[in-house]
Coordinates of C-alpha atoms in Angstrom, one line a residue:
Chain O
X1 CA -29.9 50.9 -80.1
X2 CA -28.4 51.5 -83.2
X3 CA -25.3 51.2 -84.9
X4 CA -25.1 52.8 -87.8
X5 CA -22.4 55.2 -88.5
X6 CA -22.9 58.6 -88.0
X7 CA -20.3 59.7 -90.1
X8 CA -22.2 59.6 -93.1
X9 CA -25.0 62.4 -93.6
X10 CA -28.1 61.2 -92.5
X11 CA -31.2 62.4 -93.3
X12 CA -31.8 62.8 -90.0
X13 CA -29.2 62.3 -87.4
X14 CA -29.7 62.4 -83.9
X15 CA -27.4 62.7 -81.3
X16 CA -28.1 62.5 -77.3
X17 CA -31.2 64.8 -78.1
X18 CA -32.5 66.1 -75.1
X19 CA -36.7 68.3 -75.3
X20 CA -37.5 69.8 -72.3
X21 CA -41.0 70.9 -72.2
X22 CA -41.8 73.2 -69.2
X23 CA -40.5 71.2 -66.3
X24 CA -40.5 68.0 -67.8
X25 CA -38.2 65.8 -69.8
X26 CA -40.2 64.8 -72.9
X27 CA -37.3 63.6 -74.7
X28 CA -34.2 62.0 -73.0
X29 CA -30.8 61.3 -74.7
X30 CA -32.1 60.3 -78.1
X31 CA -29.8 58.8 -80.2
X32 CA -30.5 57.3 -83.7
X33 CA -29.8 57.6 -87.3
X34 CA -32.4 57.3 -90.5
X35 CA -30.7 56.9 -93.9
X36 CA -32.6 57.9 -97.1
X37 CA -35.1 55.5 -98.9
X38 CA -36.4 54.5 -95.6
X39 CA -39.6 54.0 -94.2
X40 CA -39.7 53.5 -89.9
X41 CA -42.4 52.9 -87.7
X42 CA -42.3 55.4 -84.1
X43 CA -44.2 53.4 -81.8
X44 CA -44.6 54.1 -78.0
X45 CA -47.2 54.9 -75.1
X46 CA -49.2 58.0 -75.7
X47 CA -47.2 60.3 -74.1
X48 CA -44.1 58.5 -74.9
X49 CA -42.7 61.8 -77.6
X50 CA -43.5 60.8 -80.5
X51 CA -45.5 64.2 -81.9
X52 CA -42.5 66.1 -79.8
X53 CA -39.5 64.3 -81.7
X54 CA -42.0 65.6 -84.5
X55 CA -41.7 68.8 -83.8
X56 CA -38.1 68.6 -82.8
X57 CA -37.7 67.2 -86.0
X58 CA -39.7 69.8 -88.0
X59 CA -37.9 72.6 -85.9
X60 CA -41.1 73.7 -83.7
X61 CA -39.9 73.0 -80.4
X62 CA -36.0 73.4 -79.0
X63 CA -33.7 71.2 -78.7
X64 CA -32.6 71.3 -74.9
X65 CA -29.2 69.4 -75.3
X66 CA -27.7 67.1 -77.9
X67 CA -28.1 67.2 -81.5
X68 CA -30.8 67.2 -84.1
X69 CA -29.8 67.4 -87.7
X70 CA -31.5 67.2 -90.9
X71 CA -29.3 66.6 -94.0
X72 CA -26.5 68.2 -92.0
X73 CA -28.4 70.6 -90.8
X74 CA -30.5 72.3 -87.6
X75 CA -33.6 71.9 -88.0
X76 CA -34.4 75.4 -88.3
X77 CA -32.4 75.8 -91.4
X78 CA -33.8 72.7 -93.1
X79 CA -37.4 74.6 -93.2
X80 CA -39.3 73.0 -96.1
X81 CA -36.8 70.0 -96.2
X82 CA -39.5 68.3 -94.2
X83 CA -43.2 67.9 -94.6
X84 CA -45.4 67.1 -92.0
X85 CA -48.9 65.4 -92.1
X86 CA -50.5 66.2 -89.0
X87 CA -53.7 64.6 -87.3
X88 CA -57.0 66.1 -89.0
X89 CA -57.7 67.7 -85.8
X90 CA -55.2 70.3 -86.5
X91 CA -56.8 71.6 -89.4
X92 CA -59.4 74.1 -89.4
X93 CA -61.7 72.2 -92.1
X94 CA -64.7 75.6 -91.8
X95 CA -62.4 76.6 -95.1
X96 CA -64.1 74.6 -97.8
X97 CA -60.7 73.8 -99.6
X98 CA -60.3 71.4 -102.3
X99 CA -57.7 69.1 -102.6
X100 CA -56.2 71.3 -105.5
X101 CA -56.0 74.4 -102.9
X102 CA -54.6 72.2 -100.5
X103 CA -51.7 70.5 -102.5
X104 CA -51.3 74.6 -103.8
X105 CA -50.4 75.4 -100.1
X106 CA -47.4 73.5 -100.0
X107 CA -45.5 75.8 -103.0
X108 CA -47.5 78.4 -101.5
X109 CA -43.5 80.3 -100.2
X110 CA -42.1 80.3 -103.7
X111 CA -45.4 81.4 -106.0
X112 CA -46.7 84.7 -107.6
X113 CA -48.5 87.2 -105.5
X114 CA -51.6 86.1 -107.6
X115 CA -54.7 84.1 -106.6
X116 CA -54.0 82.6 -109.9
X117 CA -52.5 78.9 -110.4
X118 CA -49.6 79.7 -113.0
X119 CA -49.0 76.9 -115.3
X120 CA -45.8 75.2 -113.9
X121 CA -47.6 75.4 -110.4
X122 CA -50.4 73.5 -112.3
X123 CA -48.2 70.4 -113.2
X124 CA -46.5 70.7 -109.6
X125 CA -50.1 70.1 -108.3
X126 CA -51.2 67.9 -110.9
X127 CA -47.9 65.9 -110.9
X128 CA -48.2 65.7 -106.6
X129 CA -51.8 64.2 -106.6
X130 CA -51.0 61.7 -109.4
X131 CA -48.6 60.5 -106.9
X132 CA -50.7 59.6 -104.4
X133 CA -53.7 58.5 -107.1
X134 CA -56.0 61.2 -106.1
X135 CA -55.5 63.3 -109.5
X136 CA -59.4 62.9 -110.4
X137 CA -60.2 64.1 -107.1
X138 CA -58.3 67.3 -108.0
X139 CA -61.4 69.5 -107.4
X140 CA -63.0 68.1 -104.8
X141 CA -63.4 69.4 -101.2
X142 CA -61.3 67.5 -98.5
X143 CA -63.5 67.2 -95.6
X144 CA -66.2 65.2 -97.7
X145 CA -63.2 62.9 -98.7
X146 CA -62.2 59.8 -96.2
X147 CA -59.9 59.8 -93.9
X148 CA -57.4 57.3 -95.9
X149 CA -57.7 60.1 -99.0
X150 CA -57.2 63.0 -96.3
X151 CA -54.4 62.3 -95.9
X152 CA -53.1 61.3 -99.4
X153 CA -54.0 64.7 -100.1
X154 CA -51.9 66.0 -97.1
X155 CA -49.4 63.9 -98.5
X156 CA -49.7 65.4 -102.0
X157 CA -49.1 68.6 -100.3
X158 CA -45.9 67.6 -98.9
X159 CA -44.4 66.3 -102.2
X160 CA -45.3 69.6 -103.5
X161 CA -43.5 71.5 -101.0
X162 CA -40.8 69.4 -102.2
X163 CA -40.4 67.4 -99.1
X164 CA -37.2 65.0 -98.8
X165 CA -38.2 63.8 -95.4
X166 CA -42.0 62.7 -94.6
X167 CA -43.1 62.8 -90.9
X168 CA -47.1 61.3 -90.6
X169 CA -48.4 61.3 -87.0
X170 CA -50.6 58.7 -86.3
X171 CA -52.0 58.8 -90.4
X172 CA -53.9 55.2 -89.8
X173 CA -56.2 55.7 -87.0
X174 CA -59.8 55.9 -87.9
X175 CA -58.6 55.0 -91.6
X176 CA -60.1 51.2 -92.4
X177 CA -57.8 48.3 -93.4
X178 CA -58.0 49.2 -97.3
X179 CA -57.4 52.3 -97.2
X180 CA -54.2 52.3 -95.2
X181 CA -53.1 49.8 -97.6
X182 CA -53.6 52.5 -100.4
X183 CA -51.6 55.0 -98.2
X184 CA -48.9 52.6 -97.5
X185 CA -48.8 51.6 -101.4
X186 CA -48.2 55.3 -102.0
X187 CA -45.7 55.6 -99.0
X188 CA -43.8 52.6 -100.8
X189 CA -43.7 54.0 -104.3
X190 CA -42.4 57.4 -102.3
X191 CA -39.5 55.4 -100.3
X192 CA -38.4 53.8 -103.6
X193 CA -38.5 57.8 -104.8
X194 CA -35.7 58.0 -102.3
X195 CA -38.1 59.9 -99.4
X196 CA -37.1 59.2 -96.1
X197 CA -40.8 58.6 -94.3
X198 CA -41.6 58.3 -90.4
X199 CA -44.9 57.7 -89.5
X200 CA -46.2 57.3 -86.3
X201 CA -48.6 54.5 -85.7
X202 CA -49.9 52.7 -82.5
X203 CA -50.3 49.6 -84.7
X204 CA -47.5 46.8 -83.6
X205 CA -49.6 43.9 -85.0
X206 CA -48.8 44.9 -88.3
X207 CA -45.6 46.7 -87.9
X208 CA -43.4 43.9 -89.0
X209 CA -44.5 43.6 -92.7
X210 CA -45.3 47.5 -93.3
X211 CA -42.3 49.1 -92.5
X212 CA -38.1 48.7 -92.5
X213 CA -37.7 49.8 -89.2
X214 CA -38.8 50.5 -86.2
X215 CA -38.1 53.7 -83.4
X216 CA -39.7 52.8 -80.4
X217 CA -40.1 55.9 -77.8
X218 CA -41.0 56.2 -74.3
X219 CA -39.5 59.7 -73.3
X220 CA -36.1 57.6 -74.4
X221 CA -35.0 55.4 -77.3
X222 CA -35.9 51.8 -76.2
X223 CA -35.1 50.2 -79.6
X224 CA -34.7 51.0 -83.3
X225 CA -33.5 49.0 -86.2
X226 CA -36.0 46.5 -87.7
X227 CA -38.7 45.7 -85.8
X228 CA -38.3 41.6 -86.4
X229 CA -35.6 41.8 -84.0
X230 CA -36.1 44.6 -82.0
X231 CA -39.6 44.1 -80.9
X232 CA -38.2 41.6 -77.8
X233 CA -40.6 41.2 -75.1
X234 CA -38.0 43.3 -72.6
X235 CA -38.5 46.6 -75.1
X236 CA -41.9 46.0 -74.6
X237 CA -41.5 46.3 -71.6
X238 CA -39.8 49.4 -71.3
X239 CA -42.1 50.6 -73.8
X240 CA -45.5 50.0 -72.2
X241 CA -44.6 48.9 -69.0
X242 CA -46.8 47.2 -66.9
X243 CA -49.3 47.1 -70.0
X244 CA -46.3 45.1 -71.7
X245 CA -48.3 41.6 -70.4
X246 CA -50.7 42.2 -74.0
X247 CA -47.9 41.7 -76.0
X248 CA -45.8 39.1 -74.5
X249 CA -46.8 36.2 -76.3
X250 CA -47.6 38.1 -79.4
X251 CA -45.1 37.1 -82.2
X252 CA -45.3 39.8 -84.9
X253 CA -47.8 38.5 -88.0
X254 CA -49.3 36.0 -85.4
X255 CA -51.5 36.3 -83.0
X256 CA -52.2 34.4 -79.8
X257 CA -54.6 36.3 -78.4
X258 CA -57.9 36.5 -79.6
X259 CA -59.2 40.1 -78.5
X260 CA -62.4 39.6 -79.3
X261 CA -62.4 40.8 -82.9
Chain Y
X1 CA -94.1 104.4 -108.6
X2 CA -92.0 103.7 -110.4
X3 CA -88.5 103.4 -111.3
X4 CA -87.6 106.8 -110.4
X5 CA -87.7 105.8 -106.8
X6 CA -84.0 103.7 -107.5
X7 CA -82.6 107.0 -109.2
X8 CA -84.1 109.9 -107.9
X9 CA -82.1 109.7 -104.5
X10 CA -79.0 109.9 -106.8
X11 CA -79.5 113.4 -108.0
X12 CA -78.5 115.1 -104.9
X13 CA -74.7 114.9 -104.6
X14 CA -74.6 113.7 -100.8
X15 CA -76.4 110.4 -102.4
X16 CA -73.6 109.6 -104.7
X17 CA -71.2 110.2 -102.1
X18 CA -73.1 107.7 -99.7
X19 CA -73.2 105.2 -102.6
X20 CA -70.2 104.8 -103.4
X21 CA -68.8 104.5 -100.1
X22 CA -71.8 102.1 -99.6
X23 CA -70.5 99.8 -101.7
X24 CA -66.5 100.2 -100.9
X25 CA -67.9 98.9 -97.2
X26 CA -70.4 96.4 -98.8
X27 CA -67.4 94.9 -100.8
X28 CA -64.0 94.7 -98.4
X29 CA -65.8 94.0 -94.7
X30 CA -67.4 90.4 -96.1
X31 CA -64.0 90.0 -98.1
X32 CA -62.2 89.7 -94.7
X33 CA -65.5 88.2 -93.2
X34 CA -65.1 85.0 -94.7
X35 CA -61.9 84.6 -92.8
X36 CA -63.4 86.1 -90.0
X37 CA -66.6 83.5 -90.0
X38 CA -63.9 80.5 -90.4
X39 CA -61.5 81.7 -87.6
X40 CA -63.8 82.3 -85.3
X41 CA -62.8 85.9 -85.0
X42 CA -65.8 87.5 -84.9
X43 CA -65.4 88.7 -80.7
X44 CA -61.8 90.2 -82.5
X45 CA -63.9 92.7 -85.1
X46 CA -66.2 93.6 -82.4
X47 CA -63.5 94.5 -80.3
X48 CA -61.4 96.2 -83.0
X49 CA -64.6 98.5 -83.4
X50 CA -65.0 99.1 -79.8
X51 CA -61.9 99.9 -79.0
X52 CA -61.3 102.7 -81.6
X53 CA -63.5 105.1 -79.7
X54 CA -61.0 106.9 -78.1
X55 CA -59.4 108.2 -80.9
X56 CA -61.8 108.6 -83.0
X57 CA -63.0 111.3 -79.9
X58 CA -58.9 112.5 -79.5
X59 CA -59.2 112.9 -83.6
X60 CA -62.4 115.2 -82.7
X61 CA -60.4 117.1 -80.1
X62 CA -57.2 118.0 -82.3
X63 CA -59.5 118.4 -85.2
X64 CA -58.3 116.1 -87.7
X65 CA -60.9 113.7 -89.1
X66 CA -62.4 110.8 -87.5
X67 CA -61.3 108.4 -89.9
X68 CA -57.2 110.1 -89.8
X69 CA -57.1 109.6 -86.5
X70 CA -58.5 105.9 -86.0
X71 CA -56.3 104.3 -88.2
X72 CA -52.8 104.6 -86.8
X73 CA -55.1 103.7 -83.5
X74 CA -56.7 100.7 -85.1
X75 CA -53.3 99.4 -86.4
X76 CA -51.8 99.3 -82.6
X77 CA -54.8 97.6 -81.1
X78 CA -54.7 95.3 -83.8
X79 CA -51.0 94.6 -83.1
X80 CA -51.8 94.4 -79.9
X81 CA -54.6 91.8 -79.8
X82 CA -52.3 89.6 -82.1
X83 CA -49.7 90.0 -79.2
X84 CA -52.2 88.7 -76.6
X85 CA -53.3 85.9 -78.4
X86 CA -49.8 84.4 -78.7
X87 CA -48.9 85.4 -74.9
X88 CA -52.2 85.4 -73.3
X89 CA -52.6 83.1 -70.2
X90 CA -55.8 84.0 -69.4
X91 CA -58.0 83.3 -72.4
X92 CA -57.8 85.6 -75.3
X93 CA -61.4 86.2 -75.1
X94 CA -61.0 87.3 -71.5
X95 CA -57.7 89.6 -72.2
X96 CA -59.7 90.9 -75.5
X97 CA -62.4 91.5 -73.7
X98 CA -61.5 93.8 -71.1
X99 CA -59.0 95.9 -73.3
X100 CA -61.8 96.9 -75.7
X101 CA -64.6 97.1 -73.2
X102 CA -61.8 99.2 -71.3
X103 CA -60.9 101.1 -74.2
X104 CA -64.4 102.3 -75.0
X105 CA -64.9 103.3 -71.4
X106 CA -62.4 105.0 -71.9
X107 CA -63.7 106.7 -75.1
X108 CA -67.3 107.5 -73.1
X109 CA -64.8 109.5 -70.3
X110 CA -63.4 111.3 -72.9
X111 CA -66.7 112.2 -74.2
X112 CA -68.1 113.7 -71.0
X113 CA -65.0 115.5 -69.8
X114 CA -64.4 117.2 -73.4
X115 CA -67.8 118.9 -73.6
X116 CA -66.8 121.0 -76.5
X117 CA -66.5 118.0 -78.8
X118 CA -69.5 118.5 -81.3
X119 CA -70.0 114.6 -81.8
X120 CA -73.6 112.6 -82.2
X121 CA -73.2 109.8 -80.3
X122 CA -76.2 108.0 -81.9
X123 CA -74.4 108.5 -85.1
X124 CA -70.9 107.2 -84.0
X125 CA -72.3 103.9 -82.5
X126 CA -75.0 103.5 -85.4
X127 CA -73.8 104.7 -88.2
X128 CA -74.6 107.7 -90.5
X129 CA -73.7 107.6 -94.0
X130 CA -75.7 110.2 -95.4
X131 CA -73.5 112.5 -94.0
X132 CA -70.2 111.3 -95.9
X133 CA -68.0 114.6 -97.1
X134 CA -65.8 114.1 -100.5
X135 CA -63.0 113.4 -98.1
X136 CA -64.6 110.5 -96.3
X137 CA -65.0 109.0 -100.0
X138 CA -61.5 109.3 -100.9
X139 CA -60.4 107.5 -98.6
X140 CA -62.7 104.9 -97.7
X141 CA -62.4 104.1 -101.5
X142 CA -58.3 104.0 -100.9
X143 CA -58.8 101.8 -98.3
X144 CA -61.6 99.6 -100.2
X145 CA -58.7 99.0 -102.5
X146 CA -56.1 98.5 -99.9
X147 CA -57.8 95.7 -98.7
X148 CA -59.1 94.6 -101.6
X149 CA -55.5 94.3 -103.3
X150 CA -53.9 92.6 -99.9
X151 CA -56.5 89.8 -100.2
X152 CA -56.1 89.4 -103.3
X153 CA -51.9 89.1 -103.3
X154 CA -51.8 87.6 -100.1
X155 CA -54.8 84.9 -101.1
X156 CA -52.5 82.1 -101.0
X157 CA -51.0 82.7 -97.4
X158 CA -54.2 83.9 -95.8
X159 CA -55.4 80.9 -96.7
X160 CA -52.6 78.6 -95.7
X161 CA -52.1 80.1 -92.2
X162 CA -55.8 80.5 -91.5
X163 CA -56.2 76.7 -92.5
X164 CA -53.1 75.0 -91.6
X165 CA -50.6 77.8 -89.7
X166 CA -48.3 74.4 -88.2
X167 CA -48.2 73.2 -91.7
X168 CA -47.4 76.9 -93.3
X169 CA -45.0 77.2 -90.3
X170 CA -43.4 74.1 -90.9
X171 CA -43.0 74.7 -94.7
X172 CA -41.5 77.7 -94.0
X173 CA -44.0 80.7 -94.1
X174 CA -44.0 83.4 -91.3
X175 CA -46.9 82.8 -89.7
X176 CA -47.3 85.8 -87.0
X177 CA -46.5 87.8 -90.1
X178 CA -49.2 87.4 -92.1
X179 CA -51.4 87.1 -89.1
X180 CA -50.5 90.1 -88.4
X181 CA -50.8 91.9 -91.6
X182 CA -54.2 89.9 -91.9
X183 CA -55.1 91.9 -88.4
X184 CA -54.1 95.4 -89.5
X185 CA -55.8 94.9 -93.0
X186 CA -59.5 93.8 -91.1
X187 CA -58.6 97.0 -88.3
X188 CA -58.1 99.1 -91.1
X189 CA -61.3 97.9 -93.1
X190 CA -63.3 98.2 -90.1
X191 CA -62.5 102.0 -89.0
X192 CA -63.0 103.0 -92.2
X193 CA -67.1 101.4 -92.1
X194 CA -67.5 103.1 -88.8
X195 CA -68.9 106.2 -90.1
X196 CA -71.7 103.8 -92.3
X197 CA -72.1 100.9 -89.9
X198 CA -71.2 102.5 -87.0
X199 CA -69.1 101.1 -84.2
X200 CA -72.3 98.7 -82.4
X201 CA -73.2 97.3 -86.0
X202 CA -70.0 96.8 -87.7
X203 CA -70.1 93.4 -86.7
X204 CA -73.4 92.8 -88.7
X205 CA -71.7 93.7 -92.5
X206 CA -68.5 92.2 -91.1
X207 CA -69.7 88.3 -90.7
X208 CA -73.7 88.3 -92.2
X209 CA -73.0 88.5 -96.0
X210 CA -70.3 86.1 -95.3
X211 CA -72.2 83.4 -93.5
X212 CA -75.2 83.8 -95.8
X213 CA -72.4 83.0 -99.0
X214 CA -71.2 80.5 -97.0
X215 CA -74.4 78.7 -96.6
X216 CA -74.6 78.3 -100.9
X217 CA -71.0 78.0 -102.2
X218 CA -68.8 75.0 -102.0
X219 CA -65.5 76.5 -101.7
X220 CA -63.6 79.2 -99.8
X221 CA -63.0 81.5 -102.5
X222 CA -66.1 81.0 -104.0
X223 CA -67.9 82.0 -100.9
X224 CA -65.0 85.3 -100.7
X225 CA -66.8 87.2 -104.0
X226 CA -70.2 86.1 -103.3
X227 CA -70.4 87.6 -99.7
X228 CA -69.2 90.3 -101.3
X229 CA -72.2 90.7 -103.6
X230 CA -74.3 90.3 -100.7
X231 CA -72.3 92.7 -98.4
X232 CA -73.2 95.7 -102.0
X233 CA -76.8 94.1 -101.7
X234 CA -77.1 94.9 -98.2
X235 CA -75.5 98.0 -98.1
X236 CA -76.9 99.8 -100.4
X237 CA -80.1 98.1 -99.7
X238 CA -79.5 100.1 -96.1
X239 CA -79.0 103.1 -98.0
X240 CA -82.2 103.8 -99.5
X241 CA -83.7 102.3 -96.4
X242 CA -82.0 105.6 -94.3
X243 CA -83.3 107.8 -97.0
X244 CA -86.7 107.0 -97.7
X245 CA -87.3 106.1 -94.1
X246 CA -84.7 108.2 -92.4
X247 CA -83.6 105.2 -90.3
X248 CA -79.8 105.2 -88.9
X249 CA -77.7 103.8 -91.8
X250 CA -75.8 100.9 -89.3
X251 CA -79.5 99.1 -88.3
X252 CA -80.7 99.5 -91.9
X253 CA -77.7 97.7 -93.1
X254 CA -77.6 95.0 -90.6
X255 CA -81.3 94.0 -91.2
X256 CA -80.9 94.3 -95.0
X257 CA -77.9 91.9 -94.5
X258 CA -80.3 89.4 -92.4
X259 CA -82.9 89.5 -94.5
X260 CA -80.6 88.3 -97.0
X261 CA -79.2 85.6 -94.6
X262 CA -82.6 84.3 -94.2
X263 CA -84.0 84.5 -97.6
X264 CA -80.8 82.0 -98.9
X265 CA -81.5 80.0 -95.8
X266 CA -84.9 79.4 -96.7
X267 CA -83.8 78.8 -100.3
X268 CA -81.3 76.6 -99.6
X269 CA -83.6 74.5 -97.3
X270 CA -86.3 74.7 -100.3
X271 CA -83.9 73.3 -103.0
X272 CA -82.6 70.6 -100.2
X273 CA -86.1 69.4 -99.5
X274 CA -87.0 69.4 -103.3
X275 CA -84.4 67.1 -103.8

């Protein structure tokens, strides 16, 4: 668990944070504490809360007990403080949109009534994609892009929307080894910006080099803090239980095992 | 022949009337049927229609026009369908389902116990447009532009909520609201076809302009103003169809509208093979 103060404001800060979905306890007692220019892996079991810590986080789902604060704030009033790249699957891709319509969406609350790009909300766009070195992709349709650029695009979107915080759920699966570099270039460049960036990933191989730290979630906080020294075989444990055997011997950057690849 | 045969029908003053609401349906149904094709709302339109009988036979009954007494109806069960498909724990296709099919029992019940009513039914569930009065032209041509101005100042969050509505909600647009207002505007457009397209066929100028842009044009809006073009084509392509031929103006539309689905199928598989 850890230490750091909450005295400070955090970007986000929680505190004992409780979600209760239905019946069930998807969410127990969360405490932790991300500071700006940070980039943190949430790893855990399917299951485990990561999308619903999400949507805590974004303000989608209630917080049953506990705190959850963004910059000071509930999550509720921090609308817009916090963009959110979702899995393609939530996207309804029959609209043929191009990346420039997409990146549009995110300043979509405070432009014109017109179907017209107004000049300012050009360089927004422009300036948004050059970020995430898709701007000669500008009018191109997303769903013939790859998944890697998908999501750069999504990303774009965010930064547009003027996004402090950055929450990508699960943005590497089905994206190949050189394009999640690219993304994680662009994710680098963004923390140096000052963003505050969680992603969740199922990768724990690679975990070690690609981000600062590491939130690891099964219902509860197991861990978090960098994952060199949190990743201990017993939080593996709790993390993936009886599954936890895979990654006993597996030192981060090495592997033991071959699995075959 | 000749040309006289595209102009002659416009000398007699129920002609021009039937144009131009022709083309006020052919433009704002495929409008809202691009959103419609993408959402998968088609079952919604159809129900919309459906479910507007009985006013449109209450508006008969108290004497005030068909179209005056659908909309504040069309509004509610628009509302109301929203509702369901946020609350709905049986399916919104089931719940849909049997409030329109009920409603338009309903409207049938009506029909038979209120003999009195002088109403074709052919004509309600068909369509007949060559029978438009100067007051039916107002204000389908209001509502043409009432629909016509939403989707064009709400573009941007149509767009966002019908693509993304977590993302719009999370970066901070309503989206129930503009769902909403999204549902109103396509009840509002569709009541006011019913007397051209009639309540069976709506459906057909709602979605088939729009799925036959959609098969040619690369991008959402692009595919918006061409379905429109199509929905003119087809309408008033159904138009001199029910006057040369006297068919009902709802079936003449609908096949016009096919016709033009298939031929830009066919073309488009041409051009792909050619290639």
């Amino acid at each position: 668990m850890s230490n750091k103060s909450l005295n400070t404001v955090c970007q986000i800060a929680s505190e004992g944070c409780c979600v209760e979905l239905g019946s069930e306890v998807v969410l127990d007692d969360l405490t932790f504490a991300i500071q700006d220019s940070s980039l943190v892996g949430v790893v855990g079991p399917n299951g485990g809360g990561k999308t619903t810590l999400f949507n805590a986080i974004l303000g989608l789902v209630p917080i049953t007990h506990g705190s959850m604060t963004i910059k000071g704030l509930n999550p509720n009033e921090a609308l817009g403080m916090v963009g959110y790249v979702p899995q393609k699957e939530e996207f309804n891709w029959k609209f043929q949109v191009t990346a420039k319509q997409v990146v549009q969406m995110g300043i979509t609350k405070n432009s014109s009534f017109l179907p017209t790009t107004s000049k300012k909300d050009q360089e927004i766009i422009e300036d948004s994609l050059a970020k995430v070195a898709l701007l000669p992709r500008i009018n191109d349709r997303v769903e013939e892009m790859s998944g890697g650029q998908r999501q750069r695009v999504l990303l774009a979107r965010t930064l547009a929307q003027g996004a402090e915080i950055l929450l990508l759920d699960e943005s590497f699966s089905g994206v190949d080894i050189g394009s999640q570099e690219k993304l994680l270039d662009v994710l680098r460049n963004l923390k140096n910006d000052g963003k505050t960036i969680l992603m969740a990933t199922h990768d724990l191989n690679t975990i070690g080099e690609r981000f600062d730290e590491v939130l690891c979630l099964n219902r509860h906080c197991c861990a978090f803090g960098d994952p060199l020294e949190v990743l201990t075989p017993d939080v593996l444990t709790e993390l993936y239980g009886s599954h936890s055997s895979m990654f006993k011997d597996h030192t981060l950057g090495r592997h033991r095992h071959n699995y075959g690849d | 022949m000749g040309i006289e045969y595209i102009y002659e029908p416009f000398s007699y003053g129920f002609m021009v009337r039937s144009l131009i609401v022709a083309v006020s349906v052919g433009v704002m149904l495929p409008i809202l049927g691009s959103y419609v094709i993408n959402r998968n709302l088609g079952f919604m339109g159809d129900a919309i229609a459906h479910a507007s009988l009985p006013a449109l036979v209450l508006g008969l009954l108290i004497g005030t026009s068909v179209v005056i007494a659908a909309f504040p109806a069309a509004i509610l069960i628009a509302l109301l369908i929203g509702y369901i498909i946020n609350k709905s724990k049986i399916g919104e296709d089931t719940a849909v389902g049997i409030i329109f099919s009920s409603l338009f029992a309903l409207g049938f019940i009506l029909l038979s116990i209120f003999k009195q009513i002088s109403l074709s039914v052919e004509d309600l569930l068909l369509g007949q447009i060559l029978g438009v009065s100067t007051f039916d032209v107002l204000s389908t041509l209001i509502l043409a532009a009432v629909v016509v101005i939403t989707s064009v100042t709400l573009y941007k969050q149509f767009l966002f909520v019908s693509f993304d509505p977590i993302g719009a909600k999370v970066a901070g647009l309503s989206v129930k609201l503009f769902d909403n207002i999204f549902l109103v505007v396509l009840a509002l457009a569709i009541v006011g076809s019913l007397q051209s397209v009639g309540i069976i066929l709506v459906l057909s100028m709602l979605i088939t302009p729009a799925a036959a842009a959609k098969l040619i044009m690369k991008t959402f809006p692009s595919s918006m103003i061409v379905g429109s073009v199509f929905g003119v084509v087809a309408s008033i392509g159904g138009l001199y169809l029910s006057y040369y031929l006297d068919f009902p103006s709802g079936p003449s539309m609908a096949l016009t509208a096919t016709s033009i689905f298939i031929i830009v199928w066919i073309v488009r598989r041409a051009i792909s093979y050619a290639n």
